[in-house]
Tab-separated table of C-alpha atoms and ligand atoms in Angstrom:
chain	number	residue	atom	x	y	z
A	1128	UNK	CA	-8.980	-28.513	-0.709
A	1129	UNK	CA	-8.348	-25.282	1.168
A	1130	UNK	CA	-10.698	-22.405	0.297
A	1131	UNK	CA	-10.179	-18.726	1.101
A	1132	UNK	CA	-12.984	-16.179	1.402
A	1133	UNK	CA	-11.890	-12.888	-0.082
A	1134	UNK	CA	-13.901	-9.676	0.143
A	1135	UNK	CA	-13.577	-7.515	-2.951
A	1136	UNK	CA	-14.045	-3.755	-3.146
A	1137	UNK	CA	-13.658	-2.620	-6.743
A	1138	UNK	CA	-14.609	1.003	-6.097
A	1139	UNK	CA	-14.455	3.734	-8.731
A	1140	UNK	CA	-12.526	4.724	-11.861
A	1141	UNK	CA	-10.065	2.068	-12.970
A	1142	UNK	CA	-10.767	0.069	-9.762
A	1143	UNK	CA	-13.025	-2.520	-11.452
A	1144	UNK	CA	-10.655	-2.966	-14.436
A	1145	UNK	CA	-7.573	-3.708	-12.362
A	1146	UNK	CA	-9.322	-5.886	-9.781
A	1147	UNK	CA	-10.636	-8.139	-12.556
A	1148	UNK	CA	-7.047	-8.798	-13.666
A	1149	UNK	CA	-5.881	-9.544	-10.134
A	1150	UNK	CA	-8.702	-12.092	-9.765
A	1151	UNK	CA	-7.624	-13.692	-13.043
A	1152	UNK	CA	-4.099	-14.140	-11.718
A	1153	UNK	CA	-5.280	-15.325	-8.279
A	1154	UNK	CA	-7.408	-18.010	-9.935
A	1155	UNK	CA	-4.440	-19.112	-12.035
A	1156	UNK	CA	-2.134	-19.420	-9.037
A	1157	UNK	CA	-4.819	-21.177	-6.953
A	1158	UNK	CA	-5.062	-23.866	-9.630
A	1159	UNK	CA	-1.305	-24.391	-9.688
A	1160	UNK	CA	-1.007	-24.474	-5.885
A	1161	UNK	CA	-4.147	-26.527	-5.163
A	1162	UNK	CA	-6.414	-24.185	-3.276
A	1163	UNK	CA	-9.600	-22.314	-4.175
A	1164	UNK	CA	-10.726	-18.731	-3.754
A	1165	UNK	CA	-14.288	-17.437	-3.191
A	1166	UNK	CA	-14.982	-13.765	-3.764
A	1167	UNK	CA	-17.714	-11.524	-2.442
A	1168	UNK	CA	-18.105	-7.937	-3.632
A	1169	UNK	CA	-18.850	-4.923	-1.436
A	1170	UNK	CA	-19.420	-1.247	-2.176
A	1171	UNK	CA	-17.320	1.723	-1.128
A	1172	UNK	CA	-16.584	5.214	-2.425
A	1173	UNK	CA	-18.451	7.023	-5.187
A	1174	UNK	CA	-20.279	3.955	-6.397
A	1175	UNK	CA	-21.546	3.377	-2.854
A	1176	UNK	CA	-22.735	6.999	-2.662
A	1177	UNK	CA	-24.615	6.536	-5.932
A	1178	UNK	CA	-26.195	3.243	-4.931
A	1179	UNK	CA	-26.768	3.644	-1.185
A	1180	UNK	CA	-26.342	7.358	-0.368
A	1181	UNK	CA	-23.257	6.869	1.822
A	1182	UNK	CA	-19.571	6.252	0.945
A	1183	UNK	CA	-19.219	3.356	3.383
A	1184	UNK	CA	-22.241	1.084	3.881
A	1185	UNK	CA	-22.264	-0.847	7.185
A	1186	UNK	CA	-22.530	-4.094	5.207
A	1187	UNK	CA	-19.066	-3.488	3.730
A	1188	UNK	CA	-17.404	-3.261	7.145
A	1189	UNK	CA	-19.194	-6.390	8.387
A	1190	UNK	CA	-18.400	-8.325	5.200
A	1191	UNK	CA	-14.696	-7.420	5.233
A	1192	UNK	CA	-14.337	-8.306	8.936
A	1193	UNK	CA	-15.943	-11.636	8.162
A	1194	UNK	CA	-13.559	-12.491	5.277
A	1195	UNK	CA	-10.019	-13.894	5.291
A	1196	UNK	CA	-8.737	-10.720	3.612
A	1197	UNK	CA	-9.876	-7.843	1.423
A	1198	UNK	CA	-8.666	-6.910	-2.042
A	1199	UNK	CA	-9.333	-3.255	-2.774
A	1200	UNK	CA	-9.203	-1.296	-6.060
A	1201	UNK	CA	-9.498	2.487	-5.770
A	1202	UNK	CA	-12.092	5.110	-4.919
A	1203	UNK	CA	-12.998	8.687	-5.763
A	1204	UNK	CA	-13.602	10.885	-8.783
A	1205	UNK	CA	-14.582	14.372	-9.827
A	1206	UNK	CA	-18.274	13.547	-9.707
A	1207	UNK	CA	-18.168	13.334	-5.882
A	1208	UNK	CA	-15.509	16.014	-5.198
A	1209	UNK	CA	-17.994	18.742	-4.348
A	1210	UNK	CA	-19.857	16.790	-1.694
A	1211	UNK	CA	-19.643	17.746	1.959
A	1212	UNK	CA	-16.529	16.252	3.608
A	1213	UNK	CA	-18.582	13.744	5.609
A	1214	UNK	CA	-19.965	12.296	2.377
A	1215	UNK	CA	-16.825	12.214	0.277
A	1216	UNK	CA	-15.363	8.903	-0.943
A	1217	UNK	CA	-12.077	9.642	0.950
A	1218	UNK	CA	-13.988	9.989	4.228
A	1219	UNK	CA	-15.431	6.544	3.570
A	1220	UNK	CA	-11.923	5.172	3.066
A	1221	UNK	CA	-10.545	6.675	6.290
A	1222	UNK	CA	-13.526	5.490	8.289
A	1223	UNK	CA	-13.156	2.034	6.725
A	1224	UNK	CA	-9.480	1.774	7.736
A	1225	UNK	CA	-10.385	2.806	11.271
A	1226	UNK	CA	-13.386	0.503	11.615
A	1227	UNK	CA	-11.613	-2.610	10.354
A	1228	UNK	CA	-8.573	-1.650	12.461
A	1229	UNK	CA	-5.810	-1.834	9.848
A	1230	UNK	CA	-3.144	0.150	11.674
A	1231	UNK	CA	-0.017	-0.974	9.818
A	1232	UNK	CA	0.310	0.130	6.218
A	1233	UNK	CA	3.168	-1.611	4.387
A	1234	UNK	CA	4.252	0.083	1.185
A	1235	UNK	CA	7.192	-1.698	-0.417
A	1236	UNK	CA	9.211	0.305	-2.923
A	1237	UNK	CA	11.045	-2.386	-4.828
A	1238	UNK	CA	12.792	-1.518	-8.067
A	1239	UNK	CA	12.229	-3.929	-10.939
A	1240	UNK	CA	15.678	-4.130	-12.498
A	1241	UNK	CA	13.838	-4.952	-15.759
A	1242	UNK	CA	12.476	-1.373	-15.661
A	1243	UNK	CA	15.434	0.640	-14.387
A	1244	UNK	CA	14.819	3.372	-16.948
A	1245	UNK	CA	11.288	4.031	-15.715
A	1246	UNK	CA	12.592	6.091	-12.785
A	1247	UNK	CA	13.704	9.681	-13.186
A	1248	UNK	CA	16.669	8.828	-10.944
A	1249	UNK	CA	19.877	7.405	-12.376
A	1250	UNK	CA	19.872	3.607	-12.841
A	1251	UNK	CA	22.957	3.142	-10.629
A	1252	UNK	CA	21.230	5.030	-7.785
A	1253	UNK	CA	18.191	2.755	-7.747
A	1254	UNK	CA	19.372	-0.648	-9.018
A	1255	UNK	CA	18.390	-3.406	-6.510
A	1256	UNK	CA	16.671	-0.849	-4.278
A	1257	UNK	CA	14.259	-2.553	-1.874
A	1258	UNK	CA	12.627	-0.368	0.778
A	1259	UNK	CA	9.688	-1.196	3.033
A	1260	UNK	CA	7.785	1.851	4.229
A	1261	UNK	CA	5.672	1.127	7.312
A	1262	UNK	CA	3.088	3.858	7.835
A	1263	UNK	CA	0.823	4.102	10.880
A	1264	UNK	CA	-2.616	4.285	9.291
A	1265	UNK	CA	-5.376	4.894	11.815
A	1266	UNK	CA	-4.017	7.559	14.146
A	1267	UNK	CA	-2.157	10.857	14.074
A	1268	UNK	CA	-3.425	14.084	12.565
A	1269	UNK	CA	-5.797	12.283	10.189
A	1270	UNK	CA	-8.016	11.281	13.094
A	1271	UNK	CA	-7.103	13.609	15.982
A	1272	UNK	CA	-9.821	15.535	17.816
A	1273	UNK	CA	-10.674	18.342	18.170
A	1274	UNK	CA	-10.724	19.539	14.600
A	1275	UNK	CA	-12.696	22.207	12.844
A	1276	UNK	CA	-12.998	25.115	10.460
A	1277	UNK	CA	-15.336	28.055	11.084
A	1278	UNK	CA	-14.081	30.127	8.188
A	1279	UNK	CA	-11.858	32.274	10.434
A	1280	UNK	CA	-9.849	29.606	12.136
A	1281	UNK	CA	-9.194	26.000	11.216
A	1282	UNK	CA	-7.347	23.363	13.194
A	1283	UNK	CA	-6.424	19.700	13.407
A	1284	UNK	CA	-4.827	17.799	16.246
A	1285	UNK	CA	-1.918	15.404	16.021
A	1286	UNK	CA	-2.154	12.746	18.724
A	1287	UNK	CA	-0.317	9.485	19.298
A	1288	UNK	CA	-0.605	7.374	22.401
A	1289	UNK	CA	2.284	5.260	23.679
A	1290	UNK	CA	0.153	2.198	22.916
A	1291	UNK	CA	-0.306	3.196	19.256
A	1292	UNK	CA	3.402	3.842	18.762
A	1293	UNK	CA	4.327	0.550	20.426
A	1294	UNK	CA	1.961	-1.379	18.173
A	1295	UNK	CA	3.316	0.025	14.889
A	1296	UNK	CA	6.876	-0.046	16.220
A	1297	UNK	CA	6.706	-3.769	16.967
A	1298	UNK	CA	5.435	-4.473	13.476
A	1299	UNK	CA	8.300	-2.479	11.963
A	1300	UNK	CA	10.985	-4.117	14.123
A	1301	UNK	CA	9.621	-7.551	13.234
A	1302	UNK	CA	9.722	-6.719	9.545
A	1303	UNK	CA	13.276	-5.450	9.917
A	1304	UNK	CA	14.222	-8.757	11.593
A	1305	UNK	CA	12.965	-10.623	8.512
A	1306	UNK	CA	14.968	-8.354	6.181
A	1307	UNK	CA	18.311	-6.520	6.483
A	1308	UNK	CA	17.813	-5.613	10.169
A	1309	UNK	CA	17.918	-1.870	9.593
A	1310	UNK	CA	15.081	0.332	10.808
A	1311	UNK	CA	14.856	4.068	10.256
A	1312	UNK	CA	12.207	5.932	12.274
A	1313	UNK	CA	11.040	9.186	10.699
A	1314	UNK	CA	9.606	12.043	12.776
A	1315	UNK	CA	9.855	15.761	13.473
A	1316	UNK	CA	11.093	15.521	17.055
A	1317	UNK	CA	12.918	18.862	16.836
A	1318	UNK	CA	9.507	20.573	16.696
A	1319	UNK	CA	6.633	18.288	17.678
A	1320	UNK	CA	5.850	16.860	21.136
A	1321	UNK	CA	4.078	13.962	19.527
A	1322	UNK	CA	7.308	13.101	17.680
A	1323	UNK	CA	9.292	13.243	20.932
A	1324	UNK	CA	7.067	10.530	22.387
A	1325	UNK	CA	7.318	8.598	19.114
A	1326	UNK	CA	11.115	8.694	19.279
A	1327	UNK	CA	11.222	7.694	22.959
A	1328	UNK	CA	9.000	4.686	22.378
A	1329	UNK	CA	10.964	3.521	19.318
A	1330	UNK	CA	14.214	3.751	21.310
A	1331	UNK	CA	12.719	1.790	24.214
A	1332	UNK	CA	11.448	-0.885	21.831
A	1333	UNK	CA	14.850	-1.270	20.229
A	1334	UNK	CA	16.079	-2.882	23.484
A	1335	UNK	CA	13.837	-5.862	22.634
A	1336	UNK	CA	15.395	-6.126	19.173
A	1337	UNK	CA	19.146	-5.797	19.779
A	1338	UNK	CA	19.999	-7.163	16.332
A	1339	UNK	CA	18.153	-4.348	14.578
A	1340	UNK	CA	20.073	-1.153	13.946
A	1341	UNK	CA	17.679	1.720	14.741
A	1342	UNK	CA	18.227	5.235	13.397
A	1343	UNK	CA	16.040	8.339	13.713
A	1344	UNK	CA	15.726	11.089	11.130
A	1345	UNK	CA	13.499	14.088	10.571
A	1346	UNK	CA	10.896	13.953	7.811
A	1347	UNK	CA	12.471	16.758	5.774
A	1348	UNK	CA	15.865	15.068	5.796
A	1349	UNK	CA	14.220	11.685	5.089
A	1350	UNK	CA	12.805	12.878	1.782
A	1351	UNK	CA	16.135	14.369	0.809
A	1352	UNK	CA	17.984	11.152	1.663
A	1353	UNK	CA	15.403	9.117	-0.227
A	1354	UNK	CA	16.122	10.812	-3.537
A	1355	UNK	CA	19.852	11.208	-2.829
A	1356	UNK	CA	20.601	7.597	-1.982
A	1357	UNK	CA	17.521	5.370	-1.580
A	1358	UNK	CA	19.594	2.223	-1.105
A	1359	UNK	CA	20.671	3.371	2.374
A	1360	UNK	CA	17.178	2.385	3.596
A	1361	UNK	CA	15.771	-1.012	4.520
A	1362	UNK	CA	12.634	-0.564	6.673
A	1363	UNK	CA	11.256	2.918	7.380
A	1364	UNK	CA	8.623	3.453	10.080
A	1365	UNK	CA	6.629	6.646	10.470
A	1366	UNK	CA	3.288	8.189	11.434
A	1367	UNK	CA	0.226	8.680	9.294
A	1368	UNK	CA	0.794	11.983	7.513
A	1369	UNK	CA	4.575	11.665	7.175
A	1370	UNK	CA	4.032	8.160	5.789
A	1371	UNK	CA	1.511	9.454	3.278
A	1372	UNK	CA	4.027	11.959	1.929
A	1373	UNK	CA	7.062	9.717	2.155
A	1374	UNK	CA	5.447	6.748	0.411
A	1375	UNK	CA	4.499	8.838	-2.629
A	1376	UNK	CA	8.095	10.019	-2.886
A	1377	UNK	CA	9.355	6.442	-2.494
A	1378	UNK	CA	7.087	5.335	-5.315
A	1379	UNK	CA	8.866	7.639	-7.724
A	1380	UNK	CA	12.195	6.056	-6.859
A	1381	UNK	CA	10.723	2.955	-8.485
A	1382	UNK	CA	9.307	4.740	-11.521
A	1383	UNK	CA	5.668	4.095	-12.295
A	1384	UNK	CA	3.076	4.344	-9.548
A	1385	UNK	CA	1.252	1.652	-11.539
A	1386	UNK	CA	3.689	-0.907	-10.151
A	1387	UNK	CA	3.326	-0.410	-6.413
A	1388	UNK	CA	1.326	-2.518	-4.031
A	1389	UNK	CA	0.374	-2.126	-0.396
A	1390	UNK	CA	-0.868	-4.124	2.553
A	1391	UNK	CA	-2.795	-2.668	5.486
A	1392	UNK	CA	-2.616	-5.031	8.421
A	1393	UNK	CA	-4.585	-5.152	11.649
A	1394	UNK	CA	-5.443	-7.662	14.351
A	1395	UNK	CA	-8.794	-8.577	12.808
A	1396	UNK	CA	-8.271	-8.438	9.049
A	1397	UNK	CA	-6.085	-6.988	6.308
A	1398	UNK	CA	-6.679	-4.937	3.190
A	1399	UNK	CA	-4.550	-5.102	0.038
A	1400	UNK	CA	-4.574	-2.326	-2.529
A	1401	UNK	CA	-2.492	-0.654	-5.223
A	1402	UNK	CA	-1.167	2.694	-4.022
A	1403	UNK	CA	-2.294	4.576	-7.126
A	1404	UNK	CA	-5.771	6.060	-7.104
A	1405	UNK	CA	-8.839	5.670	-9.285
A	1406	UNK	CA	-7.242	7.497	-12.272
A	1407	UNK	CA	-10.456	8.978	-13.740
A	1408	UNK	CA	-8.489	10.360	-16.707
A	1409	UNK	CA	-7.819	6.891	-18.110
A	1410	UNK	CA	-10.909	5.037	-16.873
A	1411	UNK	CA	-12.566	2.760	-19.404
A	1412	UNK	CA	-9.761	3.019	-21.948
A	1413	UNK	CA	-8.228	-0.352	-21.130
A	1414	UNK	CA	-4.781	1.150	-20.597
A	1415	UNK	CA	-4.492	0.985	-16.802
A	1416	UNK	CA	-1.538	-1.009	-15.494
A	1417	UNK	CA	-2.876	-3.912	-13.403
A	1418	UNK	CA	0.560	-4.873	-12.010
A	1419	UNK	CA	0.216	-2.941	-8.713
A	1420	UNK	CA	-3.045	-4.737	-7.974
A	1421	UNK	CA	-1.671	-8.123	-8.998
A	1422	UNK	CA	1.327	-7.469	-6.755
A	1423	UNK	CA	-1.109	-6.553	-3.938
A	1424	UNK	CA	-2.825	-9.907	-4.443
A	1425	UNK	CA	0.587	-11.549	-4.013
A	1426	UNK	CA	1.049	-9.673	-0.729
A	1427	UNK	CA	-2.360	-10.946	0.359
A	1428	UNK	CA	-1.298	-14.539	-0.298
A	1429	UNK	CA	1.886	-13.978	1.713
A	1430	UNK	CA	0.699	-11.915	4.686
A	1431	UNK	CA	-2.898	-13.097	5.218
A	1432	UNK	CA	-3.217	-16.563	3.721
A	1433	UNK	CA	0.213	-18.021	4.432
A	1434	UNK	CA	0.596	-19.037	0.773
A	1435	UNK	CA	4.200	-17.925	0.360
A	1436	UNK	CA	4.816	-20.226	-2.596
A	1437	UNK	CA	1.813	-18.826	-4.501
A	1438	UNK	CA	2.929	-15.264	-3.715
A	1439	UNK	CA	6.395	-15.868	-5.096
A	1440	UNK	CA	4.997	-17.562	-8.220
A	1441	UNK	CA	3.031	-14.375	-8.972
A	1442	UNK	CA	6.081	-12.212	-8.379
A	1443	UNK	CA	8.133	-14.439	-10.657
A	1444	UNK	CA	5.438	-14.208	-13.336
A	1445	UNK	CA	5.400	-10.376	-13.176
A	1446	UNK	CA	9.185	-10.238	-13.502
A	1447	UNK	CA	9.150	-12.750	-16.360
A	1448	UNK	CA	6.567	-10.743	-18.290
A	1449	UNK	CA	8.526	-7.492	-17.807
A	1450	UNK	CA	11.797	-9.176	-18.727
A	1451	UNK	CA	10.248	-10.450	-21.967
A	1452	UNK	CA	9.342	-6.876	-22.909
A	1453	UNK	CA	5.580	-6.826	-22.318
A	1454	UNK	CA	4.417	-3.401	-21.182
A	1455	UNK	CA	1.299	-1.405	-20.491
A	1456	UNK	CA	1.198	2.112	-21.868
A	1457	UNK	CA	2.509	3.854	-18.715
A	1458	UNK	CA	5.777	1.911	-18.886
A	1459	UNK	CA	5.943	1.514	-22.664
A	1460	UNK	CA	8.819	3.942	-23.184
A	1461	UNK	CA	11.217	1.510	-21.596
A	1462	UNK	CA	12.535	-1.429	-23.608
A	1463	UNK	CA	9.078	-2.475	-24.807
A	1464	UNK	CA	8.618	-5.412	-27.145
A	1465	UNK	CA	4.842	-5.314	-27.110
A	1466	UNK	CA	2.320	-2.917	-25.562
A	1467	UNK	CA	-0.659	-4.670	-24.016
A	1468	UNK	CA	-4.008	-3.424	-22.771
A	1469	UNK	CA	-5.102	-4.004	-19.170
A	1470	UNK	CA	-6.845	-7.297	-19.840
A	1471	UNK	CA	-4.068	-8.732	-22.039
A	1472	UNK	CA	-1.529	-7.852	-19.353
A	1473	UNK	CA	-3.636	-9.815	-16.852
A	1474	UNK	CA	-3.852	-12.743	-19.292
A	1475	UNK	CA	-0.151	-12.918	-19.892
A	1476	UNK	CA	0.815	-12.674	-16.218
A	1477	UNK	CA	-1.714	-15.443	-15.455
A	1478	UNK	CA	-0.169	-17.571	-18.201
A	1479	UNK	CA	3.340	-17.057	-16.752
A	1480	UNK	CA	2.222	-18.445	-13.372
A	1481	UNK	CA	3.837	-21.877	-13.395
A	1482	UNK	CA	5.277	-24.204	-10.789
B	1269	LIG	C1	-3.258	7.176	0.451
B	1269	LIG	C2	-4.175	8.289	0.017
B	1269	LIG	C3	-5.198	8.536	1.107
B	1269	LIG	C4	-4.453	8.952	2.356
B	1269	LIG	C5	-6.288	9.574	0.750
B	1269	LIG	C6	-7.024	9.200	-0.514
B	1269	LIG	C7	-7.254	9.784	1.870
B	1269	LIG	O1	-3.447	9.430	-0.298
B	1269	LIG	O2	-3.747	6.047	0.689
B	1269	LIG	O3	-2.053	7.407	0.532
B	1269	LIG	O4	-4.084	10.114	2.513
B	1269	LIG	O5	-4.239	8.079	3.210
B	1270	LIG	MG1	-1.333	9.161	-0.259
């Protein structure tokens, strides 16, 4: 029987609670589809600072690179907010992404028609909306040198090389080929040199993908278009900081941030995580929504393990549970039949996983 080695980073806050539910569902789907999963846990974030003194122990990077894929919860919390930047949980996360080389961050914003009322946008504007945001994750202003702050002057540098833009561009064009063949590249080419290069490279690449319709828009207009008429988009590709901003906005098209998954892909490994954070305000109360993490586990089955059937069984189970009116607290205002805690939501999704 096929076995997959999965590295697990539970992290801080609600991280451990939601990861446990995703593992429950993974085990259920493995049984149905005849494969097995082995898990190994690693530390990152605040818990790593507490236990080892640093937010990203070397062992975590080695362990993740050695696994078939990594399932990640969330990191950070008030307790570590006052630490020097080099020691903060977020610095550990950025350094982790860079060291394991996950350059392509896929953030799907797919509306569950069962939960149309969860969005603040009108149901007819979002019904059947299915957008894939592709964010470059290990370059741009997040990592550019030089950078600094001496109290009088502070600066960061936005850099992209042709090579980096080509790499993320190819990924986005390939995704567009597997979907509706529409790719929108988002930049600020009316102001930034780095965006001019970005735009040039995307246009050159489009010659290799003649079936894909490529458009370019500026980041400010992109956000406006996203809330005006999200269904005009299929795949969106953009750089690190624009993607950070745009993907949060896209998540609100869908409604609850507790529903949204992500995949970070590289040449060596891939990391799957919910896009919400560690939610310290609700930690330990058993009310966190595990669906984003369970959906991330489905993406892991699809993109890293080649288990498409298992991935779609999980997605079907999530939809079935929502359709039958089961809700966690964050989505309980909308057509709820029964409100479940985190663990019961995991149980019921696992029980809906059937061939
Ligand atoms: C995200 C987060 C991170 C980012 C933070 C926590 C560093 O906002 O994954 O979107 O900016 O990349
Ligand atoms: Mg963000």
